[in-house]
Amino acid sequence: MKYYIIAGEASGDLHGSNLMKALFEEDKSADIRFWGGDLMQNVGGTLVSHFKERAFMGFFEVVKNLVKVLNFINFCKEDIFKFQPDVLIFIDNSGFNLRIAKWAKQHRFRTNYYISPQVWASRAGRIKDIKRDIDHLFVILPFEEAFYQKFDYKVTFVGHPLIDAIADRTQVSLQQFREEYKLSNLPIIAILPGSRKQEITKMLSVMLSIIDDYKNYQFVIAGAPSQEIEFYNQIIGDKKVAFINNKTYDLLSVSYAALVASGTATLETALFKVPQVVCYKGGNISYQIAKRIITLKYISLVNLIMDQEVVTELIQNNFNKKNLQKELSKILSENHREKLFLRYSDLEKKLGGKGASKKVAQMIVGGLKK
């Protein structure tokens, strides 16, 4: 059967790649065409568009690139129509995917959505569009099933795919890791400034500003696969910091603490049991708009899932050198770390165990065979 998958940004590429592996296991002759990234491309199928071509962050940035966005949407519709898939599978990336879903439903394509748009965070009015345009929605956060029930829409909680992604990886040796990347024996503090240029530009310089105050630690930047080293070097300057590209999981597995841009990385860091400070700084216009429409108490997935402040969030003007120093020093203290590790264990239990990608693939293929 023919599958058309649309994923955006690095996390969508990761979850898309695991879903593709599971689809190929369930349907040996699957013909998969997709929008994604390197990880999905490594699995097989046909890559139509790489996510880094469409990495626009925030309201203002999308408006500024509106012509490009519309061209991508039109091209996507044409490509789907030519391919005539048995099912369309949308992964996160709601701004793009819900527009395609509306068109797809009008043309009677079968539509499945894996990883819900964050309608529980803002713009709940989109739920009526989801109910109209999506045949089945697979959710990965434990509170989402009950949320959608309030709107009389049945969804399926499958567990979180990060559990699989982390469990299935090969653990690296700390000593070999240090030798390979020419690191010292000092404890490692990972810096995860995000994957998009706008967020890296806004946050990395503040993260780097505190390095000189922690002489007994070494800081290592997790480079995103979508960005070139030259871009990071413009921000790093002469700061004494290591840079490792496209090895975020390996880095987190050997880190003592981390400074993390808000997003999927906060949950990944927690699952690796690394104490963290969550950071966010957006463009002023985009932030002011977001502040008025987002109804959540927290921005990090860790705190949202636990419904309490497990990790500290430094947002916009509160994300500055003074506050970052204070919060990093806190998570380096043994007493605070012990409490945090217990909270992280509770978080993992809430996420539903392994097998998310396999469950989704089985339900999609099973549904097509009926």
PDB file of C-alpha atoms in Angstrom, residues 133-320:
ATOM      1  CA  ASP A 133     -10.601  16.467   8.587  1.00  0.00           C
ATOM      2  CA  ILE A 134      -8.818  13.678  10.530  1.00  0.00           C
ATOM      3  CA  ASP A 135     -10.131  10.112  10.432  1.00  0.00           C
ATOM      4  CA  HIS A 136      -8.015   8.990  13.386  1.00  0.00           C
ATOM      5  CA  LEU A 137      -5.717  10.791  15.795  1.00  0.00           C
ATOM      6  CA  PHE A 138      -2.952   9.017  17.743  1.00  0.00           C
ATOM      7  CA  VAL A 139      -1.797  10.980  20.809  1.00  0.00           C
ATOM      8  CA  ILE A 140       1.410  10.609  22.812  1.00  0.00           C
ATOM      9  CA  LEU A 141       0.778  12.615  25.989  1.00  0.00           C
ATOM     10  CA  PRO A 142      -1.253  11.017  28.796  1.00  0.00           C
ATOM     11  CA  PHE A 143      -3.581  13.986  29.360  1.00  0.00           C
ATOM     12  CA  GLU A 144      -4.593  14.348  25.691  1.00  0.00           C
ATOM     13  CA  GLU A 145      -7.095  11.475  25.606  1.00  0.00           C
ATOM     14  CA  ALA A 146      -9.222  13.041  28.350  1.00  0.00           C
ATOM     15  CA  PHE A 147      -8.848  16.475  26.769  1.00  0.00           C
ATOM     16  CA  TYR A 148     -10.343  15.346  23.467  1.00  0.00           C
ATOM     17  CA  GLN A 149     -13.116  13.422  25.214  1.00  0.00           C
ATOM     18  CA  LYS A 150     -14.454  16.776  26.435  1.00  0.00           C
ATOM     19  CA  PHE A 151     -15.040  17.640  22.772  1.00  0.00           C
ATOM     20  CA  ASP A 152     -16.648  14.285  21.949  1.00  0.00           C
ATOM     21  CA  TYR A 153     -13.706  13.147  19.813  1.00  0.00           C
ATOM     22  CA  LYS A 154     -12.234   9.678  20.355  1.00  0.00           C
ATOM     23  CA  VAL A 155      -8.455   9.497  20.042  1.00  0.00           C
ATOM     24  CA  THR A 156      -5.942   6.741  20.862  1.00  0.00           C
ATOM     25  CA  PHE A 157      -3.161   7.201  23.435  1.00  0.00           C
ATOM     26  CA  VAL A 158      -0.217   5.095  22.228  1.00  0.00           C
ATOM     27  CA  GLY A 159       2.523   6.133  24.660  1.00  0.00           C
ATOM     28  CA  HIS A 160       5.443   8.400  23.879  1.00  0.00           C
ATOM     29  CA  PRO A 161       7.791   7.433  21.003  1.00  0.00           C
ATOM     30  CA  LEU A 162      10.792   8.944  22.777  1.00  0.00           C
ATOM     31  CA  ILE A 163      10.728   5.971  25.151  1.00  0.00           C
ATOM     32  CA  ASP A 164      11.513   3.717  22.170  1.00  0.00           C
ATOM     33  CA  ALA A 165      13.991   6.096  20.550  1.00  0.00           C
ATOM     34  CA  ILE A 166      16.069   6.270  23.728  1.00  0.00           C
ATOM     35  CA  ALA A 167      15.726   2.591  24.708  1.00  0.00           C
ATOM     36  CA  ASP A 168      16.771   1.361  21.239  1.00  0.00           C
ATOM     37  CA  ARG A 169      19.960   3.372  20.953  1.00  0.00           C
ATOM     38  CA  THR A 170      23.437   1.974  21.669  1.00  0.00           C
ATOM     39  CA  GLN A 171      24.929   3.407  24.857  1.00  0.00           C
ATOM     40  CA  VAL A 172      28.264   5.177  24.390  1.00  0.00           C
ATOM     41  CA  SER A 173      31.270   4.820  26.648  1.00  0.00           C
ATOM     42  CA  LEU A 174      31.994   8.024  28.591  1.00  0.00           C
ATOM     43  CA  GLN A 175      35.743   7.594  28.198  1.00  0.00           C
ATOM     44  CA  GLN A 176      35.518   6.899  24.455  1.00  0.00           C
ATOM     45  CA  PHE A 177      33.186   9.872  24.048  1.00  0.00           C
ATOM     46  CA  ARG A 178      35.685  12.149  25.796  1.00  0.00           C
ATOM     47  CA  GLU A 179      38.539  10.840  23.643  1.00  0.00           C
ATOM     48  CA  GLU A 180      36.627  11.050  20.354  1.00  0.00           C
ATOM     49  CA  TYR A 181      35.632  14.685  20.878  1.00  0.00           C
ATOM     50  CA  LYS A 182      38.823  15.744  22.725  1.00  0.00           C
ATOM     51  CA  LEU A 183      37.022  16.576  25.966  1.00  0.00           C
ATOM     52  CA  SER A 184      38.610  16.845  29.410  1.00  0.00           C
ATOM     53  CA  ASN A 185      37.668  14.772  32.459  1.00  0.00           C
ATOM     54  CA  LEU A 186      35.543  17.576  33.919  1.00  0.00           C
ATOM     55  CA  PRO A 187      31.769  16.957  34.281  1.00  0.00           C
ATOM     56  CA  ILE A 188      29.841  17.907  31.157  1.00  0.00           C
ATOM     57  CA  ILE A 189      27.115  20.541  30.983  1.00  0.00           C
ATOM     58  CA  ALA A 190      25.209  20.185  27.703  1.00  0.00           C
ATOM     59  CA  ILE A 191      23.877  23.226  25.867  1.00  0.00           C
ATOM     60  CA  LEU A 192      20.831  22.511  23.686  1.00  0.00           C
ATOM     61  CA  PRO A 193      19.879  25.841  22.043  1.00  0.00           C
ATOM     62  CA  GLY A 194      17.269  24.414  19.663  1.00  0.00           C
ATOM     63  CA  SER A 195      17.341  23.478  15.992  1.00  0.00           C
ATOM     64  CA  ARG A 196      16.091  26.604  14.207  1.00  0.00           C
ATOM     65  CA  LYS A 197      18.205  29.648  13.434  1.00  0.00           C
ATOM     66  CA  GLN A 198      15.853  32.100  15.113  1.00  0.00           C
ATOM     67  CA  GLU A 199      15.862  30.300  18.465  1.00  0.00           C
ATOM     68  CA  ILE A 200      19.606  29.552  18.397  1.00  0.00           C
ATOM     69  CA  THR A 201      20.350  33.200  17.653  1.00  0.00           C
ATOM     70  CA  LYS A 202      18.122  34.376  20.514  1.00  0.00           C
ATOM     71  CA  MET A 203      19.352  31.914  23.151  1.00  0.00           C
ATOM     72  CA  LEU A 204      22.862  30.605  22.584  1.00  0.00           C
ATOM     73  CA  SER A 205      24.692  33.837  23.445  1.00  0.00           C
ATOM     74  CA  VAL A 206      22.929  34.024  26.841  1.00  0.00           C
ATOM     75  CA  MET A 207      23.705  30.359  27.522  1.00  0.00           C
ATOM     76  CA  LEU A 208      27.364  30.972  26.706  1.00  0.00           C
ATOM     77  CA  SER A 209      27.550  34.075  28.907  1.00  0.00           C
ATOM     78  CA  ILE A 210      27.849  32.030  32.128  1.00  0.00           C
ATOM     79  CA  ILE A 211      30.622  29.633  31.048  1.00  0.00           C
ATOM     80  CA  ASP A 212      33.462  31.518  32.740  1.00  0.00           C
ATOM     81  CA  ASP A 213      31.686  31.243  36.094  1.00  0.00           C
ATOM     82  CA  TYR A 214      31.859  27.425  36.116  1.00  0.00           C
ATOM     83  CA  LYS A 215      35.539  26.544  35.830  1.00  0.00           C
ATOM     84  CA  ASN A 216      35.020  23.034  37.256  1.00  0.00           C
ATOM     85  CA  TYR A 217      32.756  21.999  34.371  1.00  0.00           C
ATOM     86  CA  GLN A 218      33.049  21.812  30.609  1.00  0.00           C
ATOM     87  CA  PHE A 219      30.256  23.054  28.358  1.00  0.00           C
ATOM     88  CA  VAL A 220      29.380  21.247  25.131  1.00  0.00           C
ATOM     89  CA  ILE A 221      26.961  22.563  22.509  1.00  0.00           C
ATOM     90  CA  ALA A 222      24.636  20.053  20.846  1.00  0.00           C
ATOM     91  CA  GLY A 223      24.635  21.132  17.197  1.00  0.00           C
ATOM     92  CA  ALA A 224      21.463  20.580  15.165  1.00  0.00           C
ATOM     93  CA  PRO A 225      21.805  18.587  11.920  1.00  0.00           C
ATOM     94  CA  SER A 226      19.903  21.320  10.061  1.00  0.00           C
ATOM     95  CA  GLN A 227      22.540  24.012  10.774  1.00  0.00           C
ATOM     96  CA  GLU A 228      26.127  24.501   9.606  1.00  0.00           C
ATOM     97  CA  ILE A 229      29.067  24.897  12.018  1.00  0.00           C
ATOM     98  CA  GLU A 230      29.828  28.322  10.497  1.00  0.00           C
ATOM     99  CA  PHE A 231      26.499  29.610  11.789  1.00  0.00           C
ATOM    100  CA  TYR A 232      27.318  28.532  15.355  1.00  0.00           C
ATOM    101  CA  ASN A 233      30.851  29.942  15.160  1.00  0.00           C
ATOM    102  CA  GLN A 234      29.469  33.436  14.564  1.00  0.00           C
ATOM    103  CA  ILE A 235      27.798  33.239  17.986  1.00  0.00           C
ATOM    104  CA  ILE A 236      30.464  31.232  19.832  1.00  0.00           C
ATOM    105  CA  GLY A 237      33.322  33.592  19.014  1.00  0.00           C
ATOM    106  CA  ASP A 238      36.246  32.967  21.398  1.00  0.00           C
ATOM    107  CA  LYS A 239      34.232  31.218  24.114  1.00  0.00           C
ATOM    108  CA  LYS A 240      35.826  28.052  25.512  1.00  0.00           C
ATOM    109  CA  VAL A 241      33.125  25.594  24.575  1.00  0.00           C
ATOM    110  CA  ALA A 242      33.106  22.290  22.692  1.00  0.00           C
ATOM    111  CA  PHE A 243      30.773  21.687  19.763  1.00  0.00           C
ATOM    112  CA  ILE A 244      29.377  18.283  18.742  1.00  0.00           C
ATOM    113  CA  ASN A 245      27.028  18.080  15.785  1.00  0.00           C
ATOM    114  CA  ASN A 246      24.084  15.685  15.432  1.00  0.00           C
ATOM    115  CA  LYS A 247      24.950  13.585  18.516  1.00  0.00           C
ATOM    116  CA  THR A 248      22.469  15.001  21.033  1.00  0.00           C
ATOM    117  CA  TYR A 249      21.464  11.652  22.572  1.00  0.00           C
ATOM    118  CA  ASP A 250      25.068  10.564  23.006  1.00  0.00           C
ATOM    119  CA  LEU A 251      25.850  13.915  24.625  1.00  0.00           C
ATOM    120  CA  LEU A 252      22.869  13.782  26.999  1.00  0.00           C
ATOM    121  CA  SER A 253      23.753  10.226  28.015  1.00  0.00           C
ATOM    122  CA  VAL A 254      27.089  11.433  29.450  1.00  0.00           C
ATOM    123  CA  SER A 255      26.028  14.873  30.758  1.00  0.00           C
ATOM    124  CA  TYR A 256      25.832  16.021  34.373  1.00  0.00           C
ATOM    125  CA  ALA A 257      23.437  18.912  33.691  1.00  0.00           C
ATOM    126  CA  ALA A 258      21.936  20.781  30.733  1.00  0.00           C
ATOM    127  CA  LEU A 259      20.639  24.151  29.535  1.00  0.00           C
ATOM    128  CA  VAL A 260      17.778  23.336  27.174  1.00  0.00           C
ATOM    129  CA  ALA A 261      15.645  25.313  24.731  1.00  0.00           C
ATOM    130  CA  SER A 262      11.942  24.704  25.298  1.00  0.00           C
ATOM    131  CA  GLY A 263      10.532  21.950  23.083  1.00  0.00           C
ATOM    132  CA  THR A 264      10.855  18.193  22.694  1.00  0.00           C
ATOM    133  CA  ALA A 265      14.439  18.408  23.994  1.00  0.00           C
ATOM    134  CA  THR A 266      13.180  19.119  27.521  1.00  0.00           C
ATOM    135  CA  LEU A 267      11.468  15.734  27.613  1.00  0.00           C
ATOM    136  CA  GLU A 268      14.449  13.987  26.000  1.00  0.00           C
ATOM    137  CA  THR A 269      16.739  15.484  28.647  1.00  0.00           C
ATOM    138  CA  ALA A 270      14.429  14.295  31.423  1.00  0.00           C
ATOM    139  CA  LEU A 271      14.290  10.754  30.018  1.00  0.00           C
ATOM    140  CA  PHE A 272      18.090  10.676  30.075  1.00  0.00           C
ATOM    141  CA  LYS A 273      17.783  11.702  33.770  1.00  0.00           C
ATOM    142  CA  VAL A 274      19.797  14.904  33.272  1.00  0.00           C
ATOM    143  CA  PRO A 275      18.966  17.881  35.551  1.00  0.00           C
ATOM    144  CA  GLN A 276      18.072  20.867  33.366  1.00  0.00           C
ATOM    145  CA  VAL A 277      17.149  24.531  33.154  1.00  0.00           C
ATOM    146  CA  VAL A 278      14.536  25.195  30.459  1.00  0.00           C
ATOM    147  CA  CYS A 279      15.086  28.334  28.390  1.00  0.00           C
ATOM    148  CA  TYR A 280      12.926  30.263  25.947  1.00  0.00           C
ATOM    149  CA  LYS A 281      13.351  33.583  24.159  1.00  0.00           C
ATOM    150  CA  GLY A 282      11.467  34.458  20.987  1.00  0.00           C
ATOM    151  CA  GLY A 283      11.094  37.492  18.772  1.00  0.00           C
ATOM    152  CA  ASN A 284       9.240  40.203  20.687  1.00  0.00           C
ATOM    153  CA  ILE A 285       6.266  40.399  18.315  1.00  0.00           C
ATOM    154  CA  SER A 286       5.864  36.622  18.167  1.00  0.00           C
ATOM    155  CA  TYR A 287       6.196  36.368  21.960  1.00  0.00           C
ATOM    156  CA  GLN A 288       3.600  39.063  22.631  1.00  0.00           C
ATOM    157  CA  ILE A 289       1.121  37.313  20.321  1.00  0.00           C
ATOM    158  CA  ALA A 290       1.846  33.881  21.843  1.00  0.00           C
ATOM    159  CA  LYS A 291       1.443  35.206  25.385  1.00  0.00           C
ATOM    160  CA  ARG A 292      -2.090  36.308  24.556  1.00  0.00           C
ATOM    161  CA  ILE A 293      -3.314  33.061  23.010  1.00  0.00           C
ATOM    162  CA  ILE A 294      -1.447  30.331  24.936  1.00  0.00           C
ATOM    163  CA  THR A 295      -3.366  29.235  28.022  1.00  0.00           C
ATOM    164  CA  LEU A 296      -0.814  26.916  29.671  1.00  0.00           C
ATOM    165  CA  LYS A 297       0.785  27.251  33.097  1.00  0.00           C
ATOM    166  CA  TYR A 298       4.070  25.834  31.735  1.00  0.00           C
ATOM    167  CA  ILE A 299       6.003  25.704  28.456  1.00  0.00           C
ATOM    168  CA  SER A 300       8.113  22.576  29.011  1.00  0.00           C
ATOM    169  CA  LEU A 301       6.692  19.117  28.333  1.00  0.00           C
ATOM    170  CA  VAL A 302       8.149  17.863  31.609  1.00  0.00           C
ATOM    171  CA  ASN A 303       6.081  20.290  33.689  1.00  0.00           C
ATOM    172  CA  LEU A 304       2.999  19.955  31.494  1.00  0.00           C
ATOM    173  CA  ILE A 305       2.894  16.167  31.815  1.00  0.00           C
ATOM    174  CA  MET A 306       3.503  16.263  35.568  1.00  0.00           C
ATOM    175  CA  ASP A 307       1.176  19.277  36.023  1.00  0.00           C
ATOM    176  CA  GLN A 308       3.682  20.866  38.405  1.00  0.00           C
ATOM    177  CA  GLU A 309       7.003  22.687  38.223  1.00  0.00           C
ATOM    178  CA  VAL A 310       9.560  19.908  38.109  1.00  0.00           C
ATOM    179  CA  VAL A 311      12.142  21.891  36.117  1.00  0.00           C
ATOM    180  CA  THR A 312      12.666  25.655  36.193  1.00  0.00           C
ATOM    181  CA  GLU A 313      11.543  27.618  33.133  1.00  0.00           C
ATOM    182  CA  LEU A 314      13.265  30.896  32.248  1.00  0.00           C
ATOM    183  CA  ILE A 315      11.065  32.668  29.706  1.00  0.00           C
ATOM    184  CA  GLN A 316      11.738  35.794  27.619  1.00  0.00           C
ATOM    185  CA  ASN A 317      12.992  38.608  29.906  1.00  0.00           C
ATOM    186  CA  ASN A 318      13.535  36.175  32.794  1.00  0.00           C
ATOM    187  CA  PHE A 319      15.989  34.321  30.588  1.00  0.00           C
ATOM    188  CA  ASN A 320      19.122  36.299  31.427  1.00  0.00           C
TER     189      ASN A 320
END
